[in-house]
Amino acid sequence: MHPQYALSAPNLRAMNSPSASALPSAPPASSAGDPRGLAKPPAVALALVQRRAGEAVLAVLSGNNADTALARVDTTGFDGATRAALTDLTYGTLRFLGELRGIVRQFVHSKPEPLIEAILWVAIYQLSHGKTGSHVVVSQAVAAVETVNRGAKGFSNAVLRNYLRAPEAALAKAMERDEGMWNHPTWWVERLRNEQPEWWEPILRGGNGHGPLTLRVNRRRATVVQVLDSFAEKKIEAEALSETMIVLKRPRPVERLPGFRDGLFSIQDAGAQLAAPLLHAKDGMRVLDACAAPGGKAAHVLELSDCKLLALDVDAERIKRVGENFARLGLNAETRAADAANAKSWWDDALFDRILLDAPCTGSGVVRRHPDGKWLKRESDVAQLAAQQKRLIDGLWPTLKVGGRLLYATCSVFKLENGLQVDAALARHADMRRIRVTLPGDPASSGGQLLPGGNRKTHNHDGYFYALLEKIAS
């Protein structure tokens, strides 16, 4: 953060964390029309939602992922719609945090209290990207700031009013810096500019977009036509992209979609749906998914073949989710909590025909769905994760039979995790060769790299990398 970025209001006095009652809310509804004689609870004020979104953003910047951050803020009294609004404000602020910080920086002279600063980011996100009236956003944000520090009320009002006088100029000034221009950390922008001179701009733009809600139909239980018909009965607009892939025109909670609980389909990005066909497991094959959680790719493998699959994950809680997903889809496989790289701790010496290594990575290709990832990762994480990927490749390679294939996959766009990682593995293992694969539609796919985003439905997916490695006789 810029060293001069701070609050100038004098003699500010911190207040204790307020309850919802400290903020303005809609008046209680009358009970006259309620047959039970009970009044509906008052609506939660926008000011409280703004404050909670600011708290969640700060929690992300402190090292928590967005889901954890949102789960930890106090949402007492929030109904489903209010929780959805909180999620939207949190994710939207994180998506555009670079420009929002750059804008607020222009109107302050010394560092504000962190929560006041975060509330201002949230408010400017609403003013610049939302549909709520500016007077409502400003008045509610000032009320939210007042609950943090009464002395900052006038200051916050001035920041927001000054922004509204010339929003285009404020944005243009924020965009003079890479973080404000691209809404990614500066190190991230510089790394992509150096590594991907042809594609760095589309990658960054794609990372700031919104991914569609894409489904993979469980071919063992339904067809695309059957799922589309059930959606049409509920007036849910969707279209088929392939014999097993559906995209919804408007995202919605998957649990509310007809057929989800019956295991007719799963959520899976179009790019992730390439893994199982590339692995090409056949009936009777012995298959390993080395880093399986939450189990989407392993489930797809099981939907396509009657193979004998072992799903591993180092996290015992996450491997439980894999089993739960298999059960919902009606699939059977062995699951085990284990460190895949330490084969001695779990391997029975029976060689595998196929191995899927969906390696831990920075997630730099999926930030359009997880914008918190842009601000959670540090540049040093790239090398640390690359070392972990190397350990996994080397630990798993002896468990693959001659003629067998390992599919190395990441959801990253950084070369150290992708092409350079594979080149180094090929240099270390004389019995390894890379098999050329064909990926759909994406302009950068020739090297196994898929760009995030895209306007054509043939490649509107997250950023993935795939390399298919075959063991040959040494």
Coordinates of C-alpha atoms in Angstrom, one line a residue:
M1 CA 0.0 0.0 0.0
H2 CA 1.2 3.5 -0.8
P3 CA 2.9 5.0 2.3
Q4 CA 1.0 8.3 2.0
Y5 CA -2.4 6.6 1.8
A6 CA -4.2 7.7 5.0
L7 CA -6.9 9.6 6.7
S8 CA -6.6 13.3 7.7
A9 CA -9.5 13.8 10.0
P10 CA -8.2 14.9 13.5
N11 CA -9.1 13.6 16.9
L12 CA -10.8 10.4 15.7
R13 CA -12.2 8.2 18.5
A14 CA -12.6 4.5 17.9
M15 CA -15.9 2.9 18.8
N16 CA -16.8 -0.6 19.8
S17 CA -18.2 -2.9 17.1
P18 CA -21.8 -2.0 16.7
S19 CA -24.9 -4.1 16.6
A20 CA -27.3 -4.0 13.7
S21 CA -29.5 -1.6 15.7
A22 CA -26.8 1.1 15.5
L23 CA -27.5 1.4 11.8
P24 CA -30.6 2.7 10.0
S25 CA -33.1 0.2 8.8
A26 CA -36.5 0.0 7.3
P27 CA -39.4 0.5 9.7
P28 CA -41.0 -2.7 11.1
A29 CA -43.7 -4.0 8.8
S30 CA -47.3 -3.8 10.1
S31 CA -48.8 -7.0 11.4
A32 CA -52.3 -6.0 10.2
G33 CA -52.1 -8.2 7.0
D34 CA -50.3 -11.1 8.7
P35 CA -52.9 -13.8 9.5
R36 CA -50.7 -14.9 12.4
G37 CA -50.6 -11.4 13.8
L38 CA -46.8 -11.3 13.6
A39 CA -44.8 -8.5 12.2
K40 CA -42.1 -9.2 9.7
P41 CA -38.6 -8.4 11.0
P42 CA -37.1 -5.1 9.8
A43 CA -35.0 -5.1 6.7
V44 CA -31.3 -5.0 7.2
A45 CA -29.8 -1.6 6.3
L46 CA -27.5 -1.3 3.3
A47 CA -25.1 0.4 5.7
L48 CA -24.7 -2.8 7.7
V49 CA -24.2 -4.9 4.5
Q50 CA -21.5 -2.4 3.4
R51 CA -19.8 -2.7 6.7
R52 CA -19.9 -6.5 6.7
A53 CA -18.5 -6.5 3.1
G54 CA -15.7 -4.2 4.2
E55 CA -14.9 -6.6 7.1
A56 CA -14.9 -9.6 4.7
V57 CA -12.5 -7.8 2.2
L58 CA -10.1 -7.0 5.1
A59 CA -10.2 -10.6 6.2
V60 CA -9.2 -11.7 2.7
L61 CA -6.3 -9.2 2.7
S62 CA -5.3 -10.8 6.0
G63 CA -5.0 -14.2 4.4
N64 CA -8.5 -15.8 4.5
N65 CA -10.2 -17.0 1.3
A66 CA -13.5 -15.2 0.5
D67 CA -15.7 -18.1 1.6
T68 CA -14.1 -18.2 5.0
A69 CA -14.1 -14.5 5.4
L70 CA -17.9 -14.3 4.6
A71 CA -18.6 -17.2 7.0
R72 CA -16.9 -15.4 9.8
V73 CA -18.7 -12.0 9.6
D74 CA -21.8 -11.5 11.7
T75 CA -24.9 -11.9 9.5
T76 CA -27.5 -12.0 12.2
G77 CA -30.8 -11.0 10.8
F78 CA -29.7 -11.4 7.1
D79 CA -32.1 -13.3 4.9
G80 CA -31.1 -15.0 1.7
A81 CA -31.3 -11.9 -0.5
T82 CA -29.3 -9.9 2.0
R83 CA -26.6 -12.6 2.1
A84 CA -26.5 -12.6 -1.7
A85 CA -26.0 -8.9 -1.6
L86 CA -23.2 -9.2 0.9
T87 CA -21.5 -11.8 -1.3
D88 CA -21.9 -9.6 -4.4
L89 CA -20.4 -6.6 -2.7
T90 CA -17.5 -8.6 -1.3
Y91 CA -16.6 -10.3 -4.6
G92 CA -17.2 -7.2 -6.7
T93 CA -14.9 -5.2 -4.5
L94 CA -12.2 -7.8 -4.7
R95 CA -12.6 -8.1 -8.4
F96 CA -11.9 -4.4 -8.9
L97 CA -9.8 -3.7 -5.8
G98 CA -6.9 -2.3 -7.8
E99 CA -8.8 0.6 -9.2
L100 CA -10.8 1.1 -6.0
R101 CA -7.7 1.5 -3.9
G102 CA -6.3 3.8 -6.6
I103 CA -9.4 6.0 -6.5
V104 CA -9.6 6.3 -2.7
R105 CA -5.9 7.1 -2.6
Q106 CA -6.5 10.3 -4.5
F107 CA -8.8 11.8 -1.8
V108 CA -6.9 11.1 1.4
H109 CA -3.7 12.4 2.9
S110 CA -3.0 10.0 5.8
K111 CA -3.9 6.4 6.5
P112 CA -7.6 5.8 7.4
E113 CA -8.6 3.1 9.8
P114 CA -8.6 -0.1 7.8
L115 CA -12.3 -0.8 8.1
I116 CA -13.2 2.8 7.1
E117 CA -10.9 2.4 4.1
A118 CA -12.6 -0.9 3.2
I119 CA -16.1 0.6 3.5
L120 CA -15.0 3.3 1.0
W121 CA -13.8 0.7 -1.4
V122 CA -17.1 -1.1 -1.2
A123 CA -19.1 2.2 -1.7
I124 CA -17.0 3.2 -4.7
Y125 CA -17.5 -0.2 -6.2
Q126 CA -21.2 0.3 -5.9
L127 CA -21.0 3.8 -7.4
S128 CA -18.9 2.7 -10.3
H129 CA -20.2 -0.8 -11.1
G130 CA -23.6 -1.0 -9.4
K131 CA -27.1 0.1 -10.0
T132 CA -28.1 1.5 -6.6
G133 CA -28.7 5.3 -6.6
S134 CA -25.6 7.3 -5.7
H135 CA -27.4 9.2 -2.9
V136 CA -28.4 6.0 -1.2
V137 CA -24.9 4.5 -1.5
V138 CA -23.3 7.6 -0.1
S139 CA -25.7 8.1 2.8
Q140 CA -25.5 4.5 3.8
A141 CA -21.7 4.3 3.5
V142 CA -21.4 7.4 5.7
A143 CA -23.7 5.7 8.3
A144 CA -21.5 2.6 8.1
V145 CA -18.4 4.6 8.7
E146 CA -20.0 6.4 11.6
T147 CA -20.4 3.1 13.4
V148 CA -16.7 2.6 13.2
N149 CA -15.6 6.1 14.1
R150 CA -18.0 9.0 14.5
G151 CA -15.3 11.6 13.8
A152 CA -14.8 10.1 10.3
K153 CA -18.3 10.8 9.1
G154 CA -17.6 14.1 7.4
F155 CA -14.4 12.7 5.9
S156 CA -16.0 9.7 4.3
N157 CA -18.8 11.9 2.9
A158 CA -16.2 14.3 1.4
V159 CA -14.3 11.4 -0.2
L160 CA -17.4 10.0 -1.9
R161 CA -18.7 13.4 -3.0
N162 CA -15.4 14.4 -4.4
Y163 CA -15.3 11.1 -6.4
L164 CA -18.8 11.7 -7.8
R165 CA -17.8 15.2 -9.1
A166 CA -15.4 13.6 -11.6
P167 CA -15.5 9.8 -11.6
E168 CA -14.0 9.4 -15.0
A169 CA -11.0 11.5 -14.1
A170 CA -10.5 9.6 -10.8
L171 CA -10.6 6.3 -12.7
A172 CA -8.1 7.5 -15.3
K173 CA -5.7 8.6 -12.6
A174 CA -6.0 5.3 -10.8
M175 CA -5.3 3.5 -14.0
E176 CA -1.9 5.2 -14.3
R177 CA -0.6 2.4 -12.1
D178 CA -0.6 -1.3 -13.2
E179 CA -2.7 -2.4 -10.2
G180 CA -5.4 0.2 -11.0
M181 CA -5.3 -0.5 -14.8
W182 CA -5.5 -4.3 -14.6
N183 CA -7.0 -4.9 -11.1
H184 CA -4.3 -7.4 -10.4
P185 CA -1.3 -7.0 -8.1
T186 CA 1.7 -5.3 -9.7
W187 CA 3.9 -8.3 -9.5
W188 CA 1.3 -10.4 -11.2
V189 CA 1.0 -8.0 -14.1
E190 CA 4.7 -7.8 -14.5
R191 CA 5.2 -11.5 -14.4
L192 CA 2.6 -12.1 -17.1
R193 CA 3.9 -9.2 -19.2
N194 CA 7.3 -10.9 -19.2
E195 CA 6.2 -14.6 -19.5
Q196 CA 3.3 -14.1 -22.0
P197 CA 4.2 -11.1 -24.2
E198 CA 1.6 -12.1 -26.7
W199 CA -1.3 -13.0 -24.4
W200 CA -0.8 -11.1 -21.1
E201 CA -3.5 -8.5 -21.8
P202 CA -6.2 -11.1 -22.7
I203 CA -5.2 -13.1 -19.7
L204 CA -5.7 -10.2 -17.3
R205 CA -8.9 -9.0 -19.0
G206 CA -10.2 -12.6 -18.8
G207 CA -9.3 -12.8 -15.1
N208 CA -11.5 -9.8 -14.4
G209 CA -14.6 -11.2 -16.1
H210 CA -17.4 -13.4 -14.9
G211 CA -17.4 -17.1 -15.6
P212 CA -20.7 -18.7 -16.8
L213 CA -22.4 -21.4 -14.7
T214 CA -21.4 -24.5 -16.7
L215 CA -22.7 -28.0 -15.9
R216 CA -21.5 -31.5 -16.7
V217 CA -24.4 -33.9 -17.2
N218 CA -23.9 -37.3 -15.5
R219 CA -24.3 -39.6 -18.5
R220 CA -25.0 -42.5 -16.2
R221 CA -28.2 -40.9 -14.9
A222 CA -29.4 -38.4 -17.6
T223 CA -29.0 -36.9 -21.0
V224 CA -28.5 -33.3 -21.9
V225 CA -32.0 -33.2 -23.4
Q226 CA -33.6 -34.6 -20.2
V227 CA -31.9 -32.0 -18.1
L228 CA -32.7 -29.1 -20.4
D229 CA -36.4 -30.3 -20.5
S230 CA -36.5 -30.3 -16.6
F231 CA -35.0 -26.8 -16.6
A232 CA -37.5 -25.5 -19.2
E233 CA -40.4 -26.7 -17.0
K234 CA -39.0 -24.3 -14.3
K235 CA -38.4 -21.6 -16.9
I236 CA -34.6 -21.8 -16.4
E237 CA -32.8 -20.7 -19.5
A238 CA -29.9 -22.9 -20.6
E239 CA -28.3 -24.2 -23.7
A240 CA -26.3 -27.3 -24.6
L241 CA -22.6 -26.9 -25.6
S242 CA -22.0 -30.6 -26.2
E243 CA -23.5 -34.0 -25.4
T244 CA -22.6 -33.6 -21.8
M245 CA -22.2 -29.8 -21.2
I246 CA -24.8 -27.2 -20.4
V247 CA -24.4 -23.5 -19.7
L248 CA -27.0 -21.4 -17.9
K249 CA -27.9 -18.0 -19.2
R250 CA -28.1 -16.6 -15.7
P251 CA -26.2 -18.2 -12.8
R252 CA -28.2 -19.3 -9.8
P253 CA -27.6 -21.5 -6.7
V254 CA -27.0 -25.0 -8.0
E255 CA -28.8 -26.7 -5.1
R256 CA -32.0 -25.1 -6.4
L257 CA -31.7 -26.6 -9.9
P258 CA -34.0 -29.5 -10.5
G259 CA -32.0 -32.8 -10.6
F260 CA -28.9 -31.6 -8.7
R261 CA -29.7 -33.6 -5.5
D262 CA -30.5 -36.6 -7.7
G263 CA -27.0 -36.5 -9.2
L264 CA -28.0 -35.7 -12.7
F265 CA -25.2 -33.1 -13.1
S266 CA -22.3 -31.3 -11.5
I267 CA -20.9 -27.8 -11.7
Q268 CA -17.7 -27.9 -13.8
D269 CA -16.0 -25.3 -15.9
A270 CA -15.7 -26.0 -19.6
G271 CA -11.9 -26.1 -19.3
A272 CA -12.0 -28.5 -16.4
Q273 CA -14.3 -30.8 -18.4
L274 CA -11.4 -31.5 -20.8
A275 CA -9.4 -33.5 -18.2
A276 CA -11.3 -36.8 -18.2
P277 CA -11.4 -37.1 -22.0
L278 CA -7.7 -36.3 -22.3
L279 CA -6.9 -38.9 -19.7
H280 CA -8.9 -41.4 -21.7
A281 CA -9.3 -44.1 -19.0
K282 CA -10.8 -47.3 -20.3
D283 CA -12.9 -50.0 -18.7
G284 CA -10.9 -52.1 -16.2
M285 CA -8.0 -49.7 -16.0
R286 CA -6.4 -48.9 -12.7
V287 CA -6.6 -45.1 -12.3
L288 CA -5.2 -42.7 -9.7
D289 CA -6.5 -39.2 -9.1
A290 CA -3.6 -37.9 -7.0
C291 CA -5.0 -34.6 -5.7
A292 CA -8.7 -35.3 -6.1
A293 CA -10.7 -32.9 -3.9
P294 CA -13.4 -31.8 -4.5
G295 CA -13.7 -34.7 -6.9
G296 CA -15.1 -33.2 -10.1
K297 CA -12.5 -34.5 -12.5
A298 CA -12.5 -38.0 -10.8
A299 CA -16.2 -38.2 -11.0
H300 CA -16.1 -37.3 -14.7
V301 CA -13.5 -40.1 -15.2
L302 CA -15.9 -42.6 -13.5
E303 CA -18.9 -41.3 -15.6
L304 CA -16.9 -42.1 -18.8
S305 CA -15.5 -45.5 -17.9
D306 CA -15.8 -48.5 -15.6
C307 CA -12.3 -48.2 -14.3
K308 CA -10.9 -48.9 -10.8
L309 CA -10.2 -45.5 -9.4
L310 CA -8.3 -44.5 -6.3
A311 CA -8.9 -40.8 -5.2
L312 CA -6.3 -39.3 -2.9
D313 CA -6.1 -36.0 -1.2
V314 CA -3.7 -34.8 1.5
D315 CA -6.6 -33.1 3.4
A316 CA -8.8 -35.6 5.3
E317 CA -11.8 -33.2 5.4
R318 CA -11.6 -32.5 1.7
I319 CA -11.4 -36.2 0.8
K320 CA -14.7 -36.6 2.6
R321 CA -16.3 -34.2 0.2
V322 CA -15.0 -36.3 -2.7
G323 CA -16.8 -39.3 -1.3
E324 CA -20.0 -37.3 -0.8
N325 CA -19.9 -36.1 -4.4
F326 CA -19.4 -39.7 -5.6
A327 CA -22.4 -40.8 -3.5
R328 CA -24.6 -38.0 -4.9
L329 CA -23.7 -39.0 -8.5
G330 CA -24.0 -42.8 -7.8
L331 CA -20.4 -43.5 -8.5
N332 CA -18.1 -45.9 -6.7
A333 CA -14.3 -45.5 -6.0
E334 CA -11.9 -45.8 -3.2
T335 CA -11.0 -42.6 -1.4
R336 CA -8.1 -42.1 0.9
A337 CA -6.4 -39.3 2.8
A338 CA -2.7 -39.4 1.9
D339 CA 0.2 -37.4 0.6
A340 CA 0.4 -38.5 -3.0
A341 CA 4.1 -37.6 -3.4
N342 CA 5.0 -40.1 -0.6
A343 CA 4.0 -43.3 -2.3
K344 CA 5.4 -45.5 0.5
S345 CA 2.6 -44.2 2.7
W346 CA -0.3 -45.4 0.5
W347 CA 0.9 -47.4 -2.6
D348 CA 0.4 -51.2 -2.8
D349 CA 3.0 -51.6 -5.6
A350 CA 0.3 -52.3 -8.2
L351 CA 1.1 -50.0 -11.1
F352 CA -1.4 -47.6 -12.6
D353 CA -2.6 -47.3 -16.2
R354 CA -3.6 -43.7 -15.8
I355 CA -2.7 -41.0 -13.3
L356 CA -4.4 -37.6 -13.1
L357 CA -2.3 -35.0 -11.3
D358 CA -4.4 -31.9 -10.9
A359 CA -1.5 -30.2 -9.1
P360 CA -1.8 -27.6 -6.3
C361 CA -1.1 -24.3 -7.9
T362 CA -1.6 -20.5 -7.6
G363 CA -5.1 -20.7 -9.2
S364 CA -4.0 -17.8 -11.4
G365 CA -6.3 -19.0 -14.2
V366 CA -9.5 -19.1 -12.1
V367 CA -9.5 -15.6 -10.6
R368 CA -12.6 -14.6 -12.5
R369 CA -14.5 -17.1 -10.2
H370 CA -12.2 -16.5 -7.2
P371 CA -11.1 -12.8 -7.3
D372 CA -9.8 -13.2 -3.7
G373 CA -7.0 -15.3 -5.2
K374 CA -5.4 -12.2 -6.8
W375 CA -4.9 -10.7 -3.4
L376 CA -4.1 -13.8 -1.4
K377 CA -1.2 -15.0 -3.4
R378 CA 2.3 -13.6 -3.1
E379 CA 5.0 -13.8 -5.8
S380 CA 7.0 -16.1 -3.6
D381 CA 4.1 -18.6 -3.7
V382 CA 4.8 -19.4 -7.4
A383 CA 8.2 -20.9 -6.7
Q384 CA 7.0 -22.7 -3.6
L385 CA 4.1 -24.3 -5.4
A386 CA 6.4 -25.2 -8.3
A387 CA 8.6 -27.1 -5.9
Q388 CA 5.5 -29.0 -4.6
Q389 CA 4.5 -29.8 -8.2
K390 CA 8.0 -31.2 -8.9
R391 CA 7.8 -33.4 -5.8
L392 CA 4.4 -34.8 -6.9
I393 CA 5.5 -35.6 -10.4
D394 CA 8.7 -37.3 -9.2
G395 CA 6.9 -39.2 -6.4
L396 CA 4.1 -40.4 -8.7
W397 CA 6.1 -41.4 -11.8
P398 CA 7.4 -44.7 -10.4
T399 CA 3.8 -45.8 -9.8
L400 CA 2.9 -45.6 -13.5
K401 CA 3.3 -48.7 -15.7
V402 CA 5.2 -48.6 -19.0
G403 CA 2.7 -47.4 -21.7
G404 CA 0.7 -45.7 -19.0
R405 CA -0.1 -42.0 -19.1
L406 CA 0.0 -39.2 -16.5
L407 CA -2.1 -36.1 -17.2
Y408 CA -0.5 -33.1 -15.5
A409 CA -3.0 -30.2 -15.0
T410 CA -3.1 -26.9 -13.3
C411 CA -5.5 -23.9 -13.2
S412 CA -2.6 -21.6 -13.6
V413 CA -1.3 -19.2 -16.3
F414 CA 2.2 -18.9 -14.9
K415 CA 4.9 -20.7 -16.9
L416 CA 6.9 -21.9 -13.9
E417 CA 3.9 -24.0 -12.9
N418 CA 3.1 -25.2 -16.5
G419 CA 5.4 -25.4 -19.5
L420 CA 8.6 -24.9 -17.6
Q421 CA 7.6 -27.5 -15.0
V422 CA 6.9 -30.1 -17.7
D423 CA 10.2 -29.3 -19.6
A424 CA 12.1 -29.8 -16.4
A425 CA 10.3 -33.1 -15.7
L426 CA 11.1 -34.4 -19.2
A427 CA 14.8 -33.5 -18.6
R428 CA 14.8 -35.5 -15.3
H429 CA 13.0 -38.6 -16.6
A430 CA 14.5 -40.4 -19.6
D431 CA 11.4 -42.7 -19.7
M432 CA 9.0 -39.8 -20.1
R433 CA 7.7 -38.3 -23.3
R434 CA 5.0 -35.7 -24.0
I435 CA 2.0 -36.7 -26.1
R436 CA 0.6 -33.9 -28.2
V437 CA -3.0 -33.1 -27.3
T438 CA -5.7 -31.0 -29.2
L439 CA -7.5 -28.4 -27.2
P440 CA -10.5 -26.6 -28.5
G441 CA -10.8 -23.1 -29.9
D442 CA -8.4 -21.2 -27.6
P443 CA -5.8 -19.1 -29.5
A444 CA -3.0 -20.0 -27.0
S445 CA -3.9 -23.7 -26.7
S446 CA -1.0 -25.1 -28.9
G447 CA 1.3 -25.3 -25.9
G448 CA -1.3 -26.8 -23.6
Q449 CA -2.3 -23.4 -22.1
L450 CA -5.9 -22.3 -22.2
L451 CA -6.6 -18.6 -21.6
P452 CA -9.3 -17.5 -19.1
G453 CA -12.4 -15.9 -20.5
G454 CA -13.2 -15.6 -24.2
N455 CA -16.3 -14.5 -26.0
R456 CA -17.0 -17.7 -28.1
K457 CA -18.7 -20.5 -26.2
T458 CA -16.2 -22.9 -27.6
H459 CA -13.6 -21.5 -25.2
N460 CA -15.4 -19.4 -22.6
H461 CA -13.6 -21.2 -19.8
D462 CA -11.1 -20.6 -17.0
G463 CA -7.4 -20.7 -17.5
Y464 CA -6.0 -24.2 -17.5
F465 CA -2.8 -26.0 -18.5
Y466 CA -2.6 -29.7 -19.7
A467 CA 0.3 -31.9 -20.5
L468 CA -0.1 -35.6 -21.3
L469 CA 3.0 -37.6 -20.3
E470 CA 3.6 -41.2 -21.3
K471 CA 6.0 -43.7 -19.7
I472 CA 8.2 -45.4 -22.3
A473 CA 10.6 -48.3 -21.9
S474 CA 14.0 -47.0 -20.7

